[in-house]
Short mmCIF file of C-alpha atoms in Angstrom, two decimals:
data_model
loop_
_atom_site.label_atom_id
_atom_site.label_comp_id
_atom_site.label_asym_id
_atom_site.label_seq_id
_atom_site.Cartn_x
_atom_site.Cartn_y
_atom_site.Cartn_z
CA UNK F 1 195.31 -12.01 -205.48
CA UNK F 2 196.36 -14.33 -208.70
CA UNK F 3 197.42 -17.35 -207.17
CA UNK F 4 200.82 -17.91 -208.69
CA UNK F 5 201.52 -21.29 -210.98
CA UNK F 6 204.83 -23.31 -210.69
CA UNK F 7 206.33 -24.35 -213.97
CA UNK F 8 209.13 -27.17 -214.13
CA UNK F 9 211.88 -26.33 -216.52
CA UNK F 10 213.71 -29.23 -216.22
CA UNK F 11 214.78 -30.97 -219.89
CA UNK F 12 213.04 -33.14 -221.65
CA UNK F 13 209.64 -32.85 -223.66
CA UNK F 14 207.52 -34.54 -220.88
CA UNK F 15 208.60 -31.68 -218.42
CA UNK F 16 207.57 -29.02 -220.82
CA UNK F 17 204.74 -30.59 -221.35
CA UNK F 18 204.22 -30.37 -217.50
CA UNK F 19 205.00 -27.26 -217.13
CA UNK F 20 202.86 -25.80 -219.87
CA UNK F 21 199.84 -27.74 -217.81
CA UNK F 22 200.86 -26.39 -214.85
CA UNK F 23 201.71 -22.53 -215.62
CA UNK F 24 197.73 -22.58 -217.94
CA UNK F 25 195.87 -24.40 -215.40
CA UNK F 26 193.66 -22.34 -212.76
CA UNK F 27 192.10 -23.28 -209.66
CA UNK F 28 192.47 -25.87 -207.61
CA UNK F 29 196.00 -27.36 -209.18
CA UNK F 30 197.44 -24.09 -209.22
CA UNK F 31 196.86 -23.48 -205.65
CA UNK F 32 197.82 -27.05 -205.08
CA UNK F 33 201.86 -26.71 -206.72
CA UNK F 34 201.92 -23.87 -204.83
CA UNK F 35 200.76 -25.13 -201.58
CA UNK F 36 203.34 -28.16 -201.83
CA UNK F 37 206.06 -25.36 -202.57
CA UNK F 38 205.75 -23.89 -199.75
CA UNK F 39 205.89 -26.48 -197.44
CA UNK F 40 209.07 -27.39 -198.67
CA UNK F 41 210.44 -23.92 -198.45
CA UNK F 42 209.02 -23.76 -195.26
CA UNK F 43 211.53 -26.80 -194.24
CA UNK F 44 215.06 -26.09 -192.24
CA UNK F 45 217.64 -25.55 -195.43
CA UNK F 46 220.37 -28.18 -195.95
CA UNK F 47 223.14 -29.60 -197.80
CA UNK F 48 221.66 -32.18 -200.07
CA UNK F 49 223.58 -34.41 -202.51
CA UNK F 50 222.73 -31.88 -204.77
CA UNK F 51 225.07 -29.30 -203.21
CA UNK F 52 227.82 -31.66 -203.55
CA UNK F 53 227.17 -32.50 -207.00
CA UNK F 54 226.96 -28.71 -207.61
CA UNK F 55 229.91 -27.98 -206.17
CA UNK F 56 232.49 -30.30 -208.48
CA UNK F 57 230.57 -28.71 -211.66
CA UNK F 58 231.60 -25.14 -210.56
CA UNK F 59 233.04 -25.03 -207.02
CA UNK F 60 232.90 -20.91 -207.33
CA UNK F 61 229.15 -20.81 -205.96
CA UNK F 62 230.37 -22.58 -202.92
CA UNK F 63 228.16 -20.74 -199.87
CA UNK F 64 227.27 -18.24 -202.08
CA UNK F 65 224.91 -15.25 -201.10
CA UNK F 66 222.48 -14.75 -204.69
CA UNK F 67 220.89 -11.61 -204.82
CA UNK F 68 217.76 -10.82 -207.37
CA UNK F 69 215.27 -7.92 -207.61
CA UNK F 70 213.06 -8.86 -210.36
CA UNK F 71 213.63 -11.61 -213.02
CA UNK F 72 213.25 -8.47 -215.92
CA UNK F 73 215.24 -5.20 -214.08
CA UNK F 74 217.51 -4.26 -211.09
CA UNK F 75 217.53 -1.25 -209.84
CA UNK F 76 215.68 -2.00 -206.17
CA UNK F 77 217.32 -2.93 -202.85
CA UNK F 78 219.18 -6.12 -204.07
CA UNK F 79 221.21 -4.20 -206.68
CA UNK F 80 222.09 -1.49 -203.88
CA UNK F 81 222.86 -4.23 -201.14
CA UNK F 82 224.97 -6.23 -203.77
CA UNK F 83 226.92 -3.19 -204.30
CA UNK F 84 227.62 -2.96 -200.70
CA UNK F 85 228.95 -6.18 -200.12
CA UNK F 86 231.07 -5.88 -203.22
CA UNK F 87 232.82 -3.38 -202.03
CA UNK F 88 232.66 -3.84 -197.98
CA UNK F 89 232.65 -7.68 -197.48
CA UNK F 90 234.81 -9.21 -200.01
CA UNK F 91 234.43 -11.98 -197.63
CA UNK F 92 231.06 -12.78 -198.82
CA UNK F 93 230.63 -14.51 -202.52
CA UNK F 94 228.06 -12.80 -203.51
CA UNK F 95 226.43 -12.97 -207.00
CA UNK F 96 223.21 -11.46 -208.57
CA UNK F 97 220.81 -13.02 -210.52
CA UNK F 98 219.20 -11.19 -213.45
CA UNK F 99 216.99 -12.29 -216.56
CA UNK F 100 220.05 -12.54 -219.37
CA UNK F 101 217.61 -9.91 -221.80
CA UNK F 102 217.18 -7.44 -219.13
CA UNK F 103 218.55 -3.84 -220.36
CA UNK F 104 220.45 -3.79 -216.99
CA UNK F 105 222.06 -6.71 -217.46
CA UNK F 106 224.84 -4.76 -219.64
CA UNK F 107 224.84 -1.67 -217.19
CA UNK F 108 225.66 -4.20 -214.10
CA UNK F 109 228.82 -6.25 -216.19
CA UNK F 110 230.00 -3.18 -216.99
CA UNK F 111 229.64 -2.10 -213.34
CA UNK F 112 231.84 -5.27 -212.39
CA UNK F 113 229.00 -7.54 -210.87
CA UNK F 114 229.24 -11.13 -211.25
CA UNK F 115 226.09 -12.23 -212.60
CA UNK F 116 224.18 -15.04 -213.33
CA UNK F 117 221.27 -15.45 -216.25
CA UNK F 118 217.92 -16.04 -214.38
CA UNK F 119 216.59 -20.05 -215.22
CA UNK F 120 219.87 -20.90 -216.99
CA UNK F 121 221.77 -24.03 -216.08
CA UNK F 122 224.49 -22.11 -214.10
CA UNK F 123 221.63 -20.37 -211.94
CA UNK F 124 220.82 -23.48 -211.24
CA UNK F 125 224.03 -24.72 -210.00
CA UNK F 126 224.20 -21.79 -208.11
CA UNK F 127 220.90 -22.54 -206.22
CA UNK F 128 222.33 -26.00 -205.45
CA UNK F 129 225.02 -24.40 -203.51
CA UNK F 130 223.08 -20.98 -202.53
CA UNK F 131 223.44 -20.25 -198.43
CA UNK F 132 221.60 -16.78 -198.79
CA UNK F 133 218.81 -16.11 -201.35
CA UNK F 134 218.27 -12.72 -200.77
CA UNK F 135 215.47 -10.42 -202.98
CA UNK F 136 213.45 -7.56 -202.75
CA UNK F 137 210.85 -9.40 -204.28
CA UNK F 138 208.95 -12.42 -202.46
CA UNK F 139 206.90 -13.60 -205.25
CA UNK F 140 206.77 -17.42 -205.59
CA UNK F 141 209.20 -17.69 -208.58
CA UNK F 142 211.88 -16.05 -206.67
CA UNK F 143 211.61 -17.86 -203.34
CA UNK F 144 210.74 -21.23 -204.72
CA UNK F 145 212.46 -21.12 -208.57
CA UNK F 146 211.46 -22.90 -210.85
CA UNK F 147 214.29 -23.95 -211.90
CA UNK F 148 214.59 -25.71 -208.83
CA UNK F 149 211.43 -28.30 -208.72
CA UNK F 150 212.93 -30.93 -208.68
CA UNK F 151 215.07 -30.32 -205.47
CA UNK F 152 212.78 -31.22 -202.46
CA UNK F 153 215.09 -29.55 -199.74
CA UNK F 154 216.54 -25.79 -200.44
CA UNK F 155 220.54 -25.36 -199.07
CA UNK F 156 219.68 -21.86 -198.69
CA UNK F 157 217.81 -19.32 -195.93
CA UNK F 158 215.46 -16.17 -197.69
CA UNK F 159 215.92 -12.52 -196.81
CA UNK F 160 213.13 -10.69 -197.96
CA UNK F 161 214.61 -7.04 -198.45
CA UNK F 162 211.02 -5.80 -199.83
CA UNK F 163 210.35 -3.26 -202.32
CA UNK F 164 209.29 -1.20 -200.57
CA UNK F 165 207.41 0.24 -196.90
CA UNK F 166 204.38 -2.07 -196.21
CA UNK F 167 200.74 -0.13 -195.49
CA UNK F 168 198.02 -2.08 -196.49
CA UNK F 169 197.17 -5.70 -194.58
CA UNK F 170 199.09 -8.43 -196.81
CA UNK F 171 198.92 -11.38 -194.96
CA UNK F 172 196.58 -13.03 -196.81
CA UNK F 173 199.17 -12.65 -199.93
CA UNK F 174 201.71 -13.02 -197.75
CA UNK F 175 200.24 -16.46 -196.06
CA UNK F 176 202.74 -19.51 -196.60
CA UNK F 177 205.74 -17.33 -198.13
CA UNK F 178 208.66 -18.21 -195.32
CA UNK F 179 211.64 -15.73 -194.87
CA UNK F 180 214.36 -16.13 -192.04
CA UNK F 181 214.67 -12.30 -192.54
CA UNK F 182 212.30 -9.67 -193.31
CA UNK F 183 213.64 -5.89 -193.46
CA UNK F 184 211.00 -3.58 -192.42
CA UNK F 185 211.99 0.86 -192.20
CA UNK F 186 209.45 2.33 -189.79
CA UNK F 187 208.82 1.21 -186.44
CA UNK F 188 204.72 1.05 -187.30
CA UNK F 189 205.89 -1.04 -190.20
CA UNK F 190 207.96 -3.40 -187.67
CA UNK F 191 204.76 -3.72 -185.14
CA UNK F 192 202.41 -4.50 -187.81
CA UNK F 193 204.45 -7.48 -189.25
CA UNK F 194 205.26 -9.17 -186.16
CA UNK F 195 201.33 -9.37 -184.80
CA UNK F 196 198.58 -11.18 -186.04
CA UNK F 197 197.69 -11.69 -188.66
CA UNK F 198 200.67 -11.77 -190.11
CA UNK F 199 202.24 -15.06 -188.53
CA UNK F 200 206.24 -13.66 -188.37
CA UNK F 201 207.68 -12.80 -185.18
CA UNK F 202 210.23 -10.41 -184.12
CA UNK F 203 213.17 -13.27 -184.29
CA UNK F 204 212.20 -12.97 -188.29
CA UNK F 205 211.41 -9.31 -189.10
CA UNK F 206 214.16 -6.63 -188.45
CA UNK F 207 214.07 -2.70 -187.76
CA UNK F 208 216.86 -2.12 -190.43
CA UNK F 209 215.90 0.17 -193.11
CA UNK F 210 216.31 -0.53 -197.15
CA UNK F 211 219.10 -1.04 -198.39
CA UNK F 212 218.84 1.67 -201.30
CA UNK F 213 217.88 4.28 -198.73
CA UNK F 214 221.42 4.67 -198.30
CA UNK F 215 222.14 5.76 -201.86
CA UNK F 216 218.85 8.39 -201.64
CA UNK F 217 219.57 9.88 -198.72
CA UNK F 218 223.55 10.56 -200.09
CA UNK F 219 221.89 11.71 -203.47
CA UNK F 220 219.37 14.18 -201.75
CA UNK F 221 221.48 15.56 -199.81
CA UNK F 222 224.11 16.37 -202.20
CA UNK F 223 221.08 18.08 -204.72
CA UNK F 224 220.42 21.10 -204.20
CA UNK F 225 217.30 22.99 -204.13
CA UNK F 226 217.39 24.98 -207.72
CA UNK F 227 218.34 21.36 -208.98
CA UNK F 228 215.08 20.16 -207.91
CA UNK F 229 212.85 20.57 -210.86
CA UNK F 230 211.28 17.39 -211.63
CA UNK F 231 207.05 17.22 -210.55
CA UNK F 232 207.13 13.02 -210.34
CA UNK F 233 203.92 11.49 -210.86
CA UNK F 234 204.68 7.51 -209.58
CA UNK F 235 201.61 5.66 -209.75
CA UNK F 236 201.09 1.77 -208.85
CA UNK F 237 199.61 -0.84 -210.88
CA UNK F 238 196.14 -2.77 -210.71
CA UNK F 239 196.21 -6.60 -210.65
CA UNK F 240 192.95 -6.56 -212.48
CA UNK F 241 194.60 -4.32 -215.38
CA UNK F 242 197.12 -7.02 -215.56
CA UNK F 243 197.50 -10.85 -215.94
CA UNK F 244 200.35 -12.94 -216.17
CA UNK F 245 201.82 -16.31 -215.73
CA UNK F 246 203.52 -16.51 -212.36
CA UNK F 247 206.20 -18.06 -213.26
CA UNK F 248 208.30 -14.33 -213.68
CA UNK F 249 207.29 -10.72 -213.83
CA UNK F 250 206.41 -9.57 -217.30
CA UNK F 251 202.56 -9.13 -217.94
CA UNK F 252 200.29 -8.02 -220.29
CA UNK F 253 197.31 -5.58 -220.28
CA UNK F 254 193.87 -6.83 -220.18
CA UNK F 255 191.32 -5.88 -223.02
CA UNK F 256 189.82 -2.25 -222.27
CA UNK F 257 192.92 -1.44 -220.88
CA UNK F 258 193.18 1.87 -222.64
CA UNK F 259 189.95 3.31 -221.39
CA UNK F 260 189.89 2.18 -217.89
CA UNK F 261 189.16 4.21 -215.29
CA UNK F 262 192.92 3.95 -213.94
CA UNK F 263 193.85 5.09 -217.54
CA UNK F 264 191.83 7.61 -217.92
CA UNK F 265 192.70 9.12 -214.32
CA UNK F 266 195.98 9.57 -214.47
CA UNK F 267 196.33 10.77 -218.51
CA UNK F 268 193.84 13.59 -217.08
CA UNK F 269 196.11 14.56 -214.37
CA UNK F 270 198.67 14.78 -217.00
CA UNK F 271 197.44 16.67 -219.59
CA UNK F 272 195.99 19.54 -216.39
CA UNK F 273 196.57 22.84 -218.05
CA UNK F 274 196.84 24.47 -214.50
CA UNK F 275 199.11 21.69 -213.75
CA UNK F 276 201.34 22.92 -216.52
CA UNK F 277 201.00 26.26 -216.02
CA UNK F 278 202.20 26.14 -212.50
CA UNK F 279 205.02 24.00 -212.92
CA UNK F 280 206.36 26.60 -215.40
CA UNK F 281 205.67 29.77 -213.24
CA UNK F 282 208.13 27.61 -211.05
CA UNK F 283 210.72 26.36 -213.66
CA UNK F 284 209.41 22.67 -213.03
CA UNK F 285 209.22 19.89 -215.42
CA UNK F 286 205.95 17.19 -214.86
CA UNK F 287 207.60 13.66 -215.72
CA UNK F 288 205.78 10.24 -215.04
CA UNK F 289 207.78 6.89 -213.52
CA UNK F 290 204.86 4.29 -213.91
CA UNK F 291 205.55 0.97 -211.66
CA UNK F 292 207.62 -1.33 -213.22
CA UNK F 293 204.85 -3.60 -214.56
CA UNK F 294 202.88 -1.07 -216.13
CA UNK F 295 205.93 0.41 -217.27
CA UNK F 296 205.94 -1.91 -221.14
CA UNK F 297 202.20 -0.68 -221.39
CA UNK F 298 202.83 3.64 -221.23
CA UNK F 299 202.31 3.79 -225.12
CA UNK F 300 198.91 2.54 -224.68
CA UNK F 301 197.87 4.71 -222.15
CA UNK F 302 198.21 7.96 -224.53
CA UNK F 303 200.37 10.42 -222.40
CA UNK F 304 200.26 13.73 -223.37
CA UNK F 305 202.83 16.16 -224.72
CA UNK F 306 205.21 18.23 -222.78
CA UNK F 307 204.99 15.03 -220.01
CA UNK F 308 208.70 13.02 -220.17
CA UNK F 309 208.04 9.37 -219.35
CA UNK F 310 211.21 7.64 -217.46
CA UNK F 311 211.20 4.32 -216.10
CA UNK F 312 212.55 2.11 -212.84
CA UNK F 313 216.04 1.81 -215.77
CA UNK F 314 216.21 4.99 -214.69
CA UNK F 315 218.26 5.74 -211.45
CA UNK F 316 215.07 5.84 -208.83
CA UNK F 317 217.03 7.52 -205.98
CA UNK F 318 218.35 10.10 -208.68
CA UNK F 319 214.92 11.30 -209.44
CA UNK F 320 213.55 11.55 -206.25
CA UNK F 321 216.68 13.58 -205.17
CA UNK F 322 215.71 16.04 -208.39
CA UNK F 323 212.52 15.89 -207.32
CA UNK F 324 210.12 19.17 -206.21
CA UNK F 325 207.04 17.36 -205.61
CA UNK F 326 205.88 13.83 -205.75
CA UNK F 327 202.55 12.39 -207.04
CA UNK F 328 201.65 9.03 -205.96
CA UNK F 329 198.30 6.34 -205.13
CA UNK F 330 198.76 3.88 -202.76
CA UNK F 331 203.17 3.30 -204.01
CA UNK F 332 205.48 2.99 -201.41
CA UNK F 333 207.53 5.60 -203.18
CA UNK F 334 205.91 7.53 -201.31
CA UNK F 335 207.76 6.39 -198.07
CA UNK F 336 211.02 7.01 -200.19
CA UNK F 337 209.99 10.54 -201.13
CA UNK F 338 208.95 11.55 -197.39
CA UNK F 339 212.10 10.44 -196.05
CA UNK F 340 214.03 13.04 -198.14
CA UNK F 341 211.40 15.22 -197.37
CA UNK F 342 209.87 16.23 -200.77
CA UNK F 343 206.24 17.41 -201.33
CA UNK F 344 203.46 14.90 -201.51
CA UNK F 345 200.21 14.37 -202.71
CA UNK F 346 197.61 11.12 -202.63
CA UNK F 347 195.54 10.55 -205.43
CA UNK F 348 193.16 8.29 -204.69
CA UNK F 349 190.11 7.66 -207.52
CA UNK F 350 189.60 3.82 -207.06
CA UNK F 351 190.29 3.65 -203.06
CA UNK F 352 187.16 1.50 -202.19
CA UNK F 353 187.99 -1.01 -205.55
CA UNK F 354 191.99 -1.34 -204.94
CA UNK F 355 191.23 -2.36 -201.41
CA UNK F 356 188.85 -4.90 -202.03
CA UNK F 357 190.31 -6.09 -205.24
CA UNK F 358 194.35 -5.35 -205.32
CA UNK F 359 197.16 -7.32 -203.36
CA UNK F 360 196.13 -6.23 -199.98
CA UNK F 361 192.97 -4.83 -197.68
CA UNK F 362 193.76 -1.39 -195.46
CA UNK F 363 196.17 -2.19 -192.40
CA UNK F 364 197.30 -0.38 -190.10
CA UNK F 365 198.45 2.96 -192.20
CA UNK F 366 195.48 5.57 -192.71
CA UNK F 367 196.34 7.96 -195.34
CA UNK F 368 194.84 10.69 -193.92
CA UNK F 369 195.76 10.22 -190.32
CA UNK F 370 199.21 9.54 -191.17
CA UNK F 371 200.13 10.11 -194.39
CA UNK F 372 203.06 12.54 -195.51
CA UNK F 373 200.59 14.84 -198.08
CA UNK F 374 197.11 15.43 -198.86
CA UNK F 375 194.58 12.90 -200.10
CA UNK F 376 192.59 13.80 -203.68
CA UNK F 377 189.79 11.02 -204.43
CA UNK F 378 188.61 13.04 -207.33
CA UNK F 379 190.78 14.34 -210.64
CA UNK F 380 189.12 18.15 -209.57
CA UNK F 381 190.49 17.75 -206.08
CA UNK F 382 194.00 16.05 -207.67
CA UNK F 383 194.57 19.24 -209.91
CA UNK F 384 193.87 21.77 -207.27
CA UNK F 385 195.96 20.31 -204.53
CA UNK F 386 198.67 19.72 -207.18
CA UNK F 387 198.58 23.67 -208.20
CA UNK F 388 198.30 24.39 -204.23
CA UNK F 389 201.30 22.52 -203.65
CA UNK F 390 203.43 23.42 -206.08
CA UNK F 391 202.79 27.03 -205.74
CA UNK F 392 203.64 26.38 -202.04
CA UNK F 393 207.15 25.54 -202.23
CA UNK F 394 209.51 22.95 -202.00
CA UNK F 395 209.22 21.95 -198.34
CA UNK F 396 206.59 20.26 -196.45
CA UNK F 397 204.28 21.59 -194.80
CA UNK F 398 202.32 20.52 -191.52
CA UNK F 399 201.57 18.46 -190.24
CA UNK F 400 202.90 16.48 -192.61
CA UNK F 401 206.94 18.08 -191.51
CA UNK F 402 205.95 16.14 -188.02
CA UNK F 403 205.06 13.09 -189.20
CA UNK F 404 208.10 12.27 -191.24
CA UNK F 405 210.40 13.55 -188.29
CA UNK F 406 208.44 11.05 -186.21
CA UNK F 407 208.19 8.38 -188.93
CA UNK F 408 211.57 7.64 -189.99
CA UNK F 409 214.07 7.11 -186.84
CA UNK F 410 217.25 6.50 -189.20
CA UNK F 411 217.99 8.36 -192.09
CA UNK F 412 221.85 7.96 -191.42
CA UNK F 413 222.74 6.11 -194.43
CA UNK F 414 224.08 2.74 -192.53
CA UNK F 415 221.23 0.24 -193.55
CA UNK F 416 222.99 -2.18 -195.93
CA UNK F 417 225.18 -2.56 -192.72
CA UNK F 418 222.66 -3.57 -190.60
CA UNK F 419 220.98 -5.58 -193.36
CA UNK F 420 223.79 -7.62 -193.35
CA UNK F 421 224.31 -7.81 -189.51
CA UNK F 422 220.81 -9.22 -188.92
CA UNK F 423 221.58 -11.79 -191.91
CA UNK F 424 224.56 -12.83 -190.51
CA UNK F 425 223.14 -13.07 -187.01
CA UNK F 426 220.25 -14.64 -187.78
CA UNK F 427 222.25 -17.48 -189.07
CA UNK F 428 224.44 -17.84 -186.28
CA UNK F 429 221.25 -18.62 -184.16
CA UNK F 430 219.43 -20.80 -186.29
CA UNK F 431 220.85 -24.33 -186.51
CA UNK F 432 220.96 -25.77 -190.28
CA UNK F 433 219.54 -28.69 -190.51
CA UNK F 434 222.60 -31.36 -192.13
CA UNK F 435 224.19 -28.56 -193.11
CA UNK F 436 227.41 -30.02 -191.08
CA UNK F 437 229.87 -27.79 -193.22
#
C-alpha cells in the first residue's frame, strides 16, 4: 500500500514550498510525516488555545460533530448519518465537510446541509473546535488534515463509519490509524477487528451496522420486483492502476492503463453477447457503477454500447434496490447487495495479484466458503454463471439464501441510531484530556 504524504497548507511561500517537498517525496520522509502524524492523533484530544482562538472567530463550530465521506463526493455513510442527526438530534451541531467543486456540493445546500469547503480557512476553524470527526473514510488526509499541521494536539475523537464490510486482512494498512469508534455490520466482521492482528479492542469497534443501510433496506423494500431491472456490474479499483498524491482522493491512471488486464476483463464481460441476450429475454438492462476512483477514468476503458455507465453521484441504495442481479470482485457492495437479498456473482481474474499487491492480504472471509454468489476466475466462467443466473430468477439461491439469513443479524433499519449511541457513549467513558468544558 502507497504510503500516504502529508502536505502543509498553511500560508506563506516557504510552506508551499514544504509541502510540495513533502507531498513529491517517496520513501523514507514520506513514511516519516506520516509516522509523526499518527502519534499525535494517537494522543487523548483536548482543548488547546487553538479552540479558544477558534471559537471568538466563529463561535457556531463550538463542539461541533464534522462529518466527511470523501474530499471529491458524498453519497456514503457520512452523508446518510448527517441526515439523521439533522433531522433526529437537533441537539447535535453537526456540519459536513465536502471539497467546494464536488458536483454534490450543490445537491447537499439545496438539501439544507450546512457545509463547509474541504482545506478552506473556515474548515479549519471548524477543526479547531471539532469534538467528533466522523468519516467513512480513514485515509490519512481525513483523520490527520492537512490543514491542520500545524496543531500538535487534535480537540476532537474519530469515528470511523467505513465504507464499507471489511473481508480481506487490513491491518497492515490499517497499522497506526487511531479511531475511538469503529462501526463494523456482521458479527464475523466484529471478531476479526477486535483480535490480532488488528490492535483495536471491543471498547473501540461496535456491532452497529452502516449508517446508509437504513436508507437501502427502506428503498428495497418499497421496490418491487417488476421494478427490478437493472444487471449492476460494481467492480473495485487496483492501487497499481492508480497513483496519487495522498493528500485527497482524486487519482490518475497509470500508463497502459487502457489495455490492462483489469481493463480488458471487465469491457469483455460487457460487451458478452449471451450476456445481452439474456438480460433482454428477461426485460433487464446491464449498467456499470465503477468505484469511485476509477469512476473519472470509464472513457478510457472503452465500454461498449447498449451498457449505461452511472456513478457513486448516483443514489447507490437506489440502484441496488432496482437491482436484479449484482456483479462484483472483491467490493464490499457486495455485502450491501446480499443484505437486500439480490443475485450475486464473484468475478475474480486477478485473485492471486490483488491479494498480494492491493490494500489488503485474504482474512478471515473465503469467497467460496462464505460468500453470497458464485466465484468466476475466468471471463468463460464469468459469462456462463452470469447467463445461469440471470435466467434463474431474481432470488437467491442456496446456499447462498442461508448465508445471508445467518450473516446479517439486523436489517431493521435503526443503525444511524445506534451509530450515534455508541458515539455518544463512548465519550461519556473516555476522559478528555484538558478538555475541562
Amino acid at each position: 500500500m502507497p504510503t500516504s504524504c502529508h502536505r502543509f497548507s498553511a500560508p506563506g511561500g516557504l510552506a508551499r514550498k514544504v509541502s510540495a517537498l513533502v507531498a513529491s517525496t517517496p520513501g523514507r520522509l514520506a513514511r516519516l510525516v506520516v509516522r509523526l502524524d499518527q502519534a499525535t492523533v494517537a494522543r487523548t484530544p483536548r482543548t488547546t488555545w487553538a479552540t479558544r482562538l477558534a471559537e471568538r472567530i466563529d463561535p457556531r463550530f463550538r463542539a461541533c460533530w464534522l462529518l466527511m465521506d470523501r474530499d471529491t463526493e458524498a453519497h456514503d455513510n457520512a452523508e446518510h448519518l448527517y441526515r439523521h442527526l439533522s433531522t433526529e438530534r437537533p441537539d447535535i451541531n453537526a456540519w459536513f465537510v465536502l471539497g467546494r467543486t464536488s458536483p454534490d456540493w450543490p445537491r447537499l445546500e439545496a438539501d439544507g446541509f450546512r457545509l463547509v469547503a474541504h482545506g478552506s480557512l473556515r474548515h479549519v476553524v471548524a477543526l479547531a473546535q471539532c469534538r467528533e470527526l466522523v468519516s467513512s473514510q480513514i485515509d490519512h488526509y481525513v483523520i490527520s488534515p492537512p490543514a491542520m499541521a500545524w496543531l500538535r494536539r487534535r480537540p476532537w475523537w474519530f469515528t470511523w463509519l467505513q465504507h464499507g464490510v471489511i473481508q480481506s486482512d487490513l491491518s497492515g494498512w490499517l497499522a497506526g490509524k487511531r479511531a475511538r469508534t469503529v462501526v463494523t455490520t456482521t458479527p464475523a466482521e466484529h471478531r476479526s477487528l477486535t483480535r490480532p492482528p488488528y490492535t483495536w479492542t471491543e471498547r473501540e469497534v461496535v456491532l452497529t451496522g452502516q449508517p446508509r443501510h437504513d436508507a437501502l433496506v427502506r428503498q428495497a423494500a418499497a421496490t418491487p420486483d417488476d421494478e427490478r431491472r437493472l444487471v449492476v456490474v460494481m467492480p473495485t479499483w487496483r492501487t497499481w492502476l492508480l497513483t496519487g498524491s495522498g493528500i485527497g482522493n482524486a487519482r490518475v491512471p497509470v500508463p497502459g492503463f487502457a489495455d490492462s488486464e483489469y481493463v480488458r476483463s471487465w469491457r469483455g464481460l460487457l460487451a458478452s453477447t449471451a450476456v445481452h441476450e439474456a438480460a433482454r429475454r428477461h426485460g433487464l438492462e446491464v449498467v456499470l457503477m465503477p468505484h469511485p476512483n476509477m469512476a473519472p477514468h470509464v472513457a478510457a476503458m472503452g465500454i461498449p454500447d447498449g451498457v449505461r455507465v452511472l456513478t457513486y453521484a448516483d443514489d447507490v441504495q437506489q440502484v441496488l434496490a432496482r437491482a436484479s442481479h449484482v456483479v462484483t470482485d472483491y467490493s464490499s457492495n457486495a455485502f450491501d447487495a446480499a443484505l437486500v437479498e439480490r443475485p450475486l456473482l464473484y468475478f475474480q481474474f486477478d485473485f492471486d495479484r490483488l491479494h498480494s499487491g492491493h490494500i489488503g492480504a485474504p482474512g478471515y472471509f473465503d469467497y467460496v466458503r462464505d460468500g453470497f454468489g458464485p466465484v468466476a476466475r475466468t471471463s468463460s466462467d464469468a459469462e456462463r454463471l452470469l447467463v445461469e443466473l440471470i435466467d434463474a430468477g431474481k432470488a437467491p439461491a442456496e446456499p447462498y439464501s442461508t448465508r445471508i439469513r445467518e450473516t446479517f443479524t439486523r436489517r431493521d433499519g435503526h443503525a444511524c441510531e445506534r451509530v450515534v449511541a455508541e458515539i455518544l457513549a463512548h465519550r461519556s467513558s473516555a476522559p478528555r484530556d484538558g478538555a475541562g468544558r
